[in-house]
PDB file of C-alpha atoms in Angstrom:
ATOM      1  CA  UNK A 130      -6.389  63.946  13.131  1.00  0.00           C
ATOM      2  CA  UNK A 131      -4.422  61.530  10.905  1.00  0.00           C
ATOM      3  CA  UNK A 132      -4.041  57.827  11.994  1.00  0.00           C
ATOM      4  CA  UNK A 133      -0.139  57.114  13.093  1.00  0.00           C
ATOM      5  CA  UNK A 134       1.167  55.398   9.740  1.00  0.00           C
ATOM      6  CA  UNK A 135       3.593  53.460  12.447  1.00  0.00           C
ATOM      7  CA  UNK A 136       0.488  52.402  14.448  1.00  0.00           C
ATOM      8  CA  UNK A 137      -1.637  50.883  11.045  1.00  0.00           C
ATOM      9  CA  UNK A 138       0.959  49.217   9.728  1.00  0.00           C
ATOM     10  CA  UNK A 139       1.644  46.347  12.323  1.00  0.00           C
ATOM     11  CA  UNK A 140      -1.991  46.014  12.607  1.00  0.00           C
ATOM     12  CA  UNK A 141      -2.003  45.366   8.967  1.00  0.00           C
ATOM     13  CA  UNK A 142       0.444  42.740   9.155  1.00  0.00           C
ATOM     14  CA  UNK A 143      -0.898  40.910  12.051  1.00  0.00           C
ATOM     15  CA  UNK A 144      -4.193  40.840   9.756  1.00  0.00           C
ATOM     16  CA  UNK A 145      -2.956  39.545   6.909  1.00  0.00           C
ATOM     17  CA  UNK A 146      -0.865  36.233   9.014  1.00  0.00           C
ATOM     18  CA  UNK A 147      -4.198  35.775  10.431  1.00  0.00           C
ATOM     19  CA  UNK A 148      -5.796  35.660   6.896  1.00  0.00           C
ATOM     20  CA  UNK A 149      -3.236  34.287   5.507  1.00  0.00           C
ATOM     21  CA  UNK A 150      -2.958  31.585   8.112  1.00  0.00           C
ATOM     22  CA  UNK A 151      -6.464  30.553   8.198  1.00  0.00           C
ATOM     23  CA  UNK A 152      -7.097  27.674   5.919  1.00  0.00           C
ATOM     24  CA  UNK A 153     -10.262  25.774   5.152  1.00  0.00           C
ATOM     25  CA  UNK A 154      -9.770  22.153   6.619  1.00  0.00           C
ATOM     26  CA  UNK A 155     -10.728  19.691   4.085  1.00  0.00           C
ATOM     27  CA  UNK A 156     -10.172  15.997   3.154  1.00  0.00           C
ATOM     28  CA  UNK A 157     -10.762  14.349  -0.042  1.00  0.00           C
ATOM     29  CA  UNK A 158      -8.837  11.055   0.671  1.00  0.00           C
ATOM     30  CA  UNK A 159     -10.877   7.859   0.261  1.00  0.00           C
ATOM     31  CA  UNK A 160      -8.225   5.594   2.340  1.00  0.00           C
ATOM     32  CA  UNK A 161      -9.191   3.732   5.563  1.00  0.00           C
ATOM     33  CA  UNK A 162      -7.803   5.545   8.944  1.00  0.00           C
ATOM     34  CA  UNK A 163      -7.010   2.077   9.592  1.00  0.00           C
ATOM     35  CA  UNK A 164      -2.881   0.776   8.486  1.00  0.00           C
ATOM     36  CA  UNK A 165      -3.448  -2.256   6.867  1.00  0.00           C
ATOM     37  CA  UNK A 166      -1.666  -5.301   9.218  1.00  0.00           C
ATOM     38  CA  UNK A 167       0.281  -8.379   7.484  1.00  0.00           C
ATOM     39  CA  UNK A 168       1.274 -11.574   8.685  1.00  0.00           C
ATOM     40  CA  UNK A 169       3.145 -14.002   6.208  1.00  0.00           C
ATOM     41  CA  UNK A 170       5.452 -16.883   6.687  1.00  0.00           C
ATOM     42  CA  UNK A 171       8.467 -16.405   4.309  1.00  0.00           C
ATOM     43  CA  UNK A 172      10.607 -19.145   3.434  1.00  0.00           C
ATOM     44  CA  UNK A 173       9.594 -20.675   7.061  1.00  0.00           C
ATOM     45  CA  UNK A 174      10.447 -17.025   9.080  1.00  0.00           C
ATOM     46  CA  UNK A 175       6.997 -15.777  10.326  1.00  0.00           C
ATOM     47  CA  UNK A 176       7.077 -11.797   9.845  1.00  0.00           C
ATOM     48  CA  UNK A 177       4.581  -9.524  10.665  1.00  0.00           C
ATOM     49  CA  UNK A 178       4.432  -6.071   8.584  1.00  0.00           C
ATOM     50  CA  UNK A 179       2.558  -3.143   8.390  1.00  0.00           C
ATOM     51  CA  UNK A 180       1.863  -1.532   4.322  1.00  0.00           C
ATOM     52  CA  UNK A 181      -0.724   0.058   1.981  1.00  0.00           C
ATOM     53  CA  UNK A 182      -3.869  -0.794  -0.011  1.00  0.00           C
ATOM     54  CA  UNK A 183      -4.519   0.862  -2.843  1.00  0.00           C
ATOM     55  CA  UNK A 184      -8.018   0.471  -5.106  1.00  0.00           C
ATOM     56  CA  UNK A 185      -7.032   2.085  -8.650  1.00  0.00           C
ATOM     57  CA  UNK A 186     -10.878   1.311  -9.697  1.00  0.00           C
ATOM     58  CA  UNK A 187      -8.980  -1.694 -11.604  1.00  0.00           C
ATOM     59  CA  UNK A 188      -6.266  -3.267  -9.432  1.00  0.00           C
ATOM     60  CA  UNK A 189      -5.756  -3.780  -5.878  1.00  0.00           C
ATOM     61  CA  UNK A 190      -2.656  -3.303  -5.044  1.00  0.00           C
ATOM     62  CA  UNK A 191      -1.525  -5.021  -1.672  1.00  0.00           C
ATOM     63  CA  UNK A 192       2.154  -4.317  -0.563  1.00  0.00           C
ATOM     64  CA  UNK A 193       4.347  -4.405   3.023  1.00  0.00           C
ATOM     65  CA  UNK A 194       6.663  -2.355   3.941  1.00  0.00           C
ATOM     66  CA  UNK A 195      10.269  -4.182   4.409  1.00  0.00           C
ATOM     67  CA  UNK A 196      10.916  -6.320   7.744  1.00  0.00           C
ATOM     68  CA  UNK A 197      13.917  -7.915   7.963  1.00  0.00           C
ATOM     69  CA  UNK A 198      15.006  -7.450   4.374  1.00  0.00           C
ATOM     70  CA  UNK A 199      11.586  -8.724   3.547  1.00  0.00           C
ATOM     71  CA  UNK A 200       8.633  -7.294   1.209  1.00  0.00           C
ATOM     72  CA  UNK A 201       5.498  -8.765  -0.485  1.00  0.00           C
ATOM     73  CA  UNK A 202       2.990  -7.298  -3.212  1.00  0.00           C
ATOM     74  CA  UNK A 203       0.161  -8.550  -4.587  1.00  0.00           C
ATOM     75  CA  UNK A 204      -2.126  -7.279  -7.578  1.00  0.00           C
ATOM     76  CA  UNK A 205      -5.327  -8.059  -8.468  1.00  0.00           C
ATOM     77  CA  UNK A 206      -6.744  -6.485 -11.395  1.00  0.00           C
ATOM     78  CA  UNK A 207     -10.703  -6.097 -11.157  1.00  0.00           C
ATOM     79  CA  UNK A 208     -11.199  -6.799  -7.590  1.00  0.00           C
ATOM     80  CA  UNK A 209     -13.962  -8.784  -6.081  1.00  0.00           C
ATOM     81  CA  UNK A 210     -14.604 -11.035  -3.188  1.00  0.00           C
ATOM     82  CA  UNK A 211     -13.081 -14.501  -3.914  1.00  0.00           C
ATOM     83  CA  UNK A 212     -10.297 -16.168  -5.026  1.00  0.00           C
ATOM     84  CA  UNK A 213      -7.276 -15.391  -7.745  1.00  0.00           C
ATOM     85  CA  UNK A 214      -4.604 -17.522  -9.084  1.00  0.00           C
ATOM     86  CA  UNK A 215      -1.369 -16.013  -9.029  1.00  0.00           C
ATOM     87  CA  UNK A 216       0.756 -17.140 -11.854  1.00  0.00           C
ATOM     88  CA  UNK A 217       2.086 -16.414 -15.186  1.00  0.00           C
ATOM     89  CA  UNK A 218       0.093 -13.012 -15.838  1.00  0.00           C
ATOM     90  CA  UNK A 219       1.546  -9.749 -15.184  1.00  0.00           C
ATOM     91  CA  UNK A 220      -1.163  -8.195 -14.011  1.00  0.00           C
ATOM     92  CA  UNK A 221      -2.499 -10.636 -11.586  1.00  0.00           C
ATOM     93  CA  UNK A 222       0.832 -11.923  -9.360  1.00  0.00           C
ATOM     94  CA  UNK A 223       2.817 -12.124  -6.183  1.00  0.00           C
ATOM     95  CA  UNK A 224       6.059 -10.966  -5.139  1.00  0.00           C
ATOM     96  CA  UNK A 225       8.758 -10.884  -2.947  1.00  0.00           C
ATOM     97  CA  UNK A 226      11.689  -9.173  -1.916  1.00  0.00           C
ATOM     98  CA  UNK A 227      14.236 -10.839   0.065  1.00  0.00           C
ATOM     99  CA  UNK A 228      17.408  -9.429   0.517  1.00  0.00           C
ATOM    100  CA  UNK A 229      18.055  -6.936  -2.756  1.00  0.00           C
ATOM    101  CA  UNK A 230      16.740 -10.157  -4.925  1.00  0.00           C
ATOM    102  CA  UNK A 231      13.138 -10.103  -6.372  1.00  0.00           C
ATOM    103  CA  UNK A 232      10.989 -13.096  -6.980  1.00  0.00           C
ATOM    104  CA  UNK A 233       7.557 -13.012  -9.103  1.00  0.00           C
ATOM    105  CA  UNK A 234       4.464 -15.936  -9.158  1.00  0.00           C
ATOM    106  CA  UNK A 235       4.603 -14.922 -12.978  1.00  0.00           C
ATOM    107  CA  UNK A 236       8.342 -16.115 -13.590  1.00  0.00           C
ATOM    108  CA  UNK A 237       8.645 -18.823 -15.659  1.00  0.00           C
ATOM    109  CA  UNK A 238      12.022 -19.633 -16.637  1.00  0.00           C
ATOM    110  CA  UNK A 239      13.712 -22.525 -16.331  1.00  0.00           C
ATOM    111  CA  UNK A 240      12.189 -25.247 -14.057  1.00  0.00           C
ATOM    112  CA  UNK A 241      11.565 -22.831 -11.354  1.00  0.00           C
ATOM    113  CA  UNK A 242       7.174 -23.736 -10.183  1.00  0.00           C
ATOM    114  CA  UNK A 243       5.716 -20.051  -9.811  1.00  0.00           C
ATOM    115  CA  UNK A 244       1.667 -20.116  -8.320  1.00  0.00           C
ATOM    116  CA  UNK A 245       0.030 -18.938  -5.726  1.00  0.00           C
ATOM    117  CA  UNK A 246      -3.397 -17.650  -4.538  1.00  0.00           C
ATOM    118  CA  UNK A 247      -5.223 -14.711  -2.661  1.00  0.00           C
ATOM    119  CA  UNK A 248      -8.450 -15.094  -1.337  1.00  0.00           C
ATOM    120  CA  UNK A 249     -10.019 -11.407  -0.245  1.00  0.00           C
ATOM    121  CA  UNK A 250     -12.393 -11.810   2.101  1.00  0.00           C
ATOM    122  CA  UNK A 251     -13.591  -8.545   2.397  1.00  0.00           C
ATOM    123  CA  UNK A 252     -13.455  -5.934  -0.214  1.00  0.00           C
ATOM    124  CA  UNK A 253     -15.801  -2.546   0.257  1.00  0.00           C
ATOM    125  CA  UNK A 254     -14.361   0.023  -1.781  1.00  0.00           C
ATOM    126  CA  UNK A 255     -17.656   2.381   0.709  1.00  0.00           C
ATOM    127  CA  UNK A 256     -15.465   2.026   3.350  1.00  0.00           C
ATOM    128  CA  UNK A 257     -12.437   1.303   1.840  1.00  0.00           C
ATOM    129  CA  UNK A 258     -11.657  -1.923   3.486  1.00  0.00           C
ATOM    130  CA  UNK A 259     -10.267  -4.937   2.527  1.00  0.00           C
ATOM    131  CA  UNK A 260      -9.426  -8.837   4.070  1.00  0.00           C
ATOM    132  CA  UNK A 261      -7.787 -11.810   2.928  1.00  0.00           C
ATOM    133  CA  UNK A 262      -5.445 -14.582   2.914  1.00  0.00           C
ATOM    134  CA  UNK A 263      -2.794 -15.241   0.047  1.00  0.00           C
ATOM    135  CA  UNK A 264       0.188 -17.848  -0.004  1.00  0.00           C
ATOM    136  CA  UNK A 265       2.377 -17.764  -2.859  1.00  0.00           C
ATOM    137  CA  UNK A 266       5.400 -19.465  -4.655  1.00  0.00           C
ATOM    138  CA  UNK A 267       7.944 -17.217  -6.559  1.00  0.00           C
ATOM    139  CA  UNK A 268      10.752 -17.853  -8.309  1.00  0.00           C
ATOM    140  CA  UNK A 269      13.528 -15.485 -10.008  1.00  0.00           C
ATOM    141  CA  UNK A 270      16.803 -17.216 -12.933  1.00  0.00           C
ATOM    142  CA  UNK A 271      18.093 -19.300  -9.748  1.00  0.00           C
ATOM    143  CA  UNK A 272      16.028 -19.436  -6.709  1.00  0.00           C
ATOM    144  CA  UNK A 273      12.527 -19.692  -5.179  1.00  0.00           C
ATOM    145  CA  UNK A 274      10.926 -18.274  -2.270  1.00  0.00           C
ATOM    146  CA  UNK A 275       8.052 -19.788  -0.517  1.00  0.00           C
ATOM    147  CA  UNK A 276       5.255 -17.228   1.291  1.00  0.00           C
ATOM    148  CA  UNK A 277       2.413 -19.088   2.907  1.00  0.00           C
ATOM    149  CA  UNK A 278       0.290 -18.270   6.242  1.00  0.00           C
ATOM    150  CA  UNK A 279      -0.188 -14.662   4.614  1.00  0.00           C
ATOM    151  CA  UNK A 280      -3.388 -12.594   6.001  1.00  0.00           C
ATOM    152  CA  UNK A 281      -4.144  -8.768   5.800  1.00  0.00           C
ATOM    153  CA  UNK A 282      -6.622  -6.711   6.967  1.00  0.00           C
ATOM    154  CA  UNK A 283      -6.893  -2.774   7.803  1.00  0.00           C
TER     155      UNK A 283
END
């Protein structure tokens, strides 16, 4: 008795989806379940934002997703607990976006004061956490914008 060829073939089918379908669940991401929370007075408007930290091994990078035309970044190369000055070097600065105009701690033109600092607070790369405070002047050819009061923490 020969098997239906009509009868094998939807069997087949349903088989393979199932195999097919079937995928082994796996996660090699290192980040924190936990959004990362910022607070930050900007040019005296308190704003609170939610954004990403990212650990390259050698920079932090801290940065908000925009509120109210508003967005903040900070880098730290070499991470550690402490404090950083934010000022003239690229690699180790603040910035801001305010309304389609970007400000930096490291601009130095004109007579435009650019500094700042972050303090981190917490920093354990185990558990991929990471707290601190920062407040930060930044300037651009013809304005400044002021960021104090800023925390984060995920």
């Amino acid at each position: 008795m020969k098997p239906n060829f009509f009868k094998v073939i939807p069997l087949f089918i349903v088989a393979l989806i199932s195999i097919v379908s079937c995928k082994k669940s796996s996660s090699t991401s290192t980040s924190n379940s936990n959004p990362p929370t910022f607070s930050a007075t900007v040019n005296g408007s308190a704003i609170t934002f939610t954004g990403s930290v990212h650990n390259t091994g050698n920079v932090l990078v801290i940065s908000t997703n925009t509120v109210s035309n508003t967005s903040i970044g900070i880098n730290i190369p070499s991470p550690t607990i402490g404090s950083f000055n934010l000022t003239t070097n690229n690699n180790q600065y603040g910035s801001c976006s305010y309304n389609g105009s970007s400000y930096y701690t490291y601009f130095s033109g004109g007579s435009i004061p650019a500094s700042g600092t972050v303090t981190l607070s917490t920093f354990n790369t185990s558990t991929n956490t990471v707290s601190g405070t920062f407040s930060f002047m930044a300037g651009n050819t013809s304005d400044i914008m002021q960021v104090t009061n800023g925390s984060f923490s995920n």
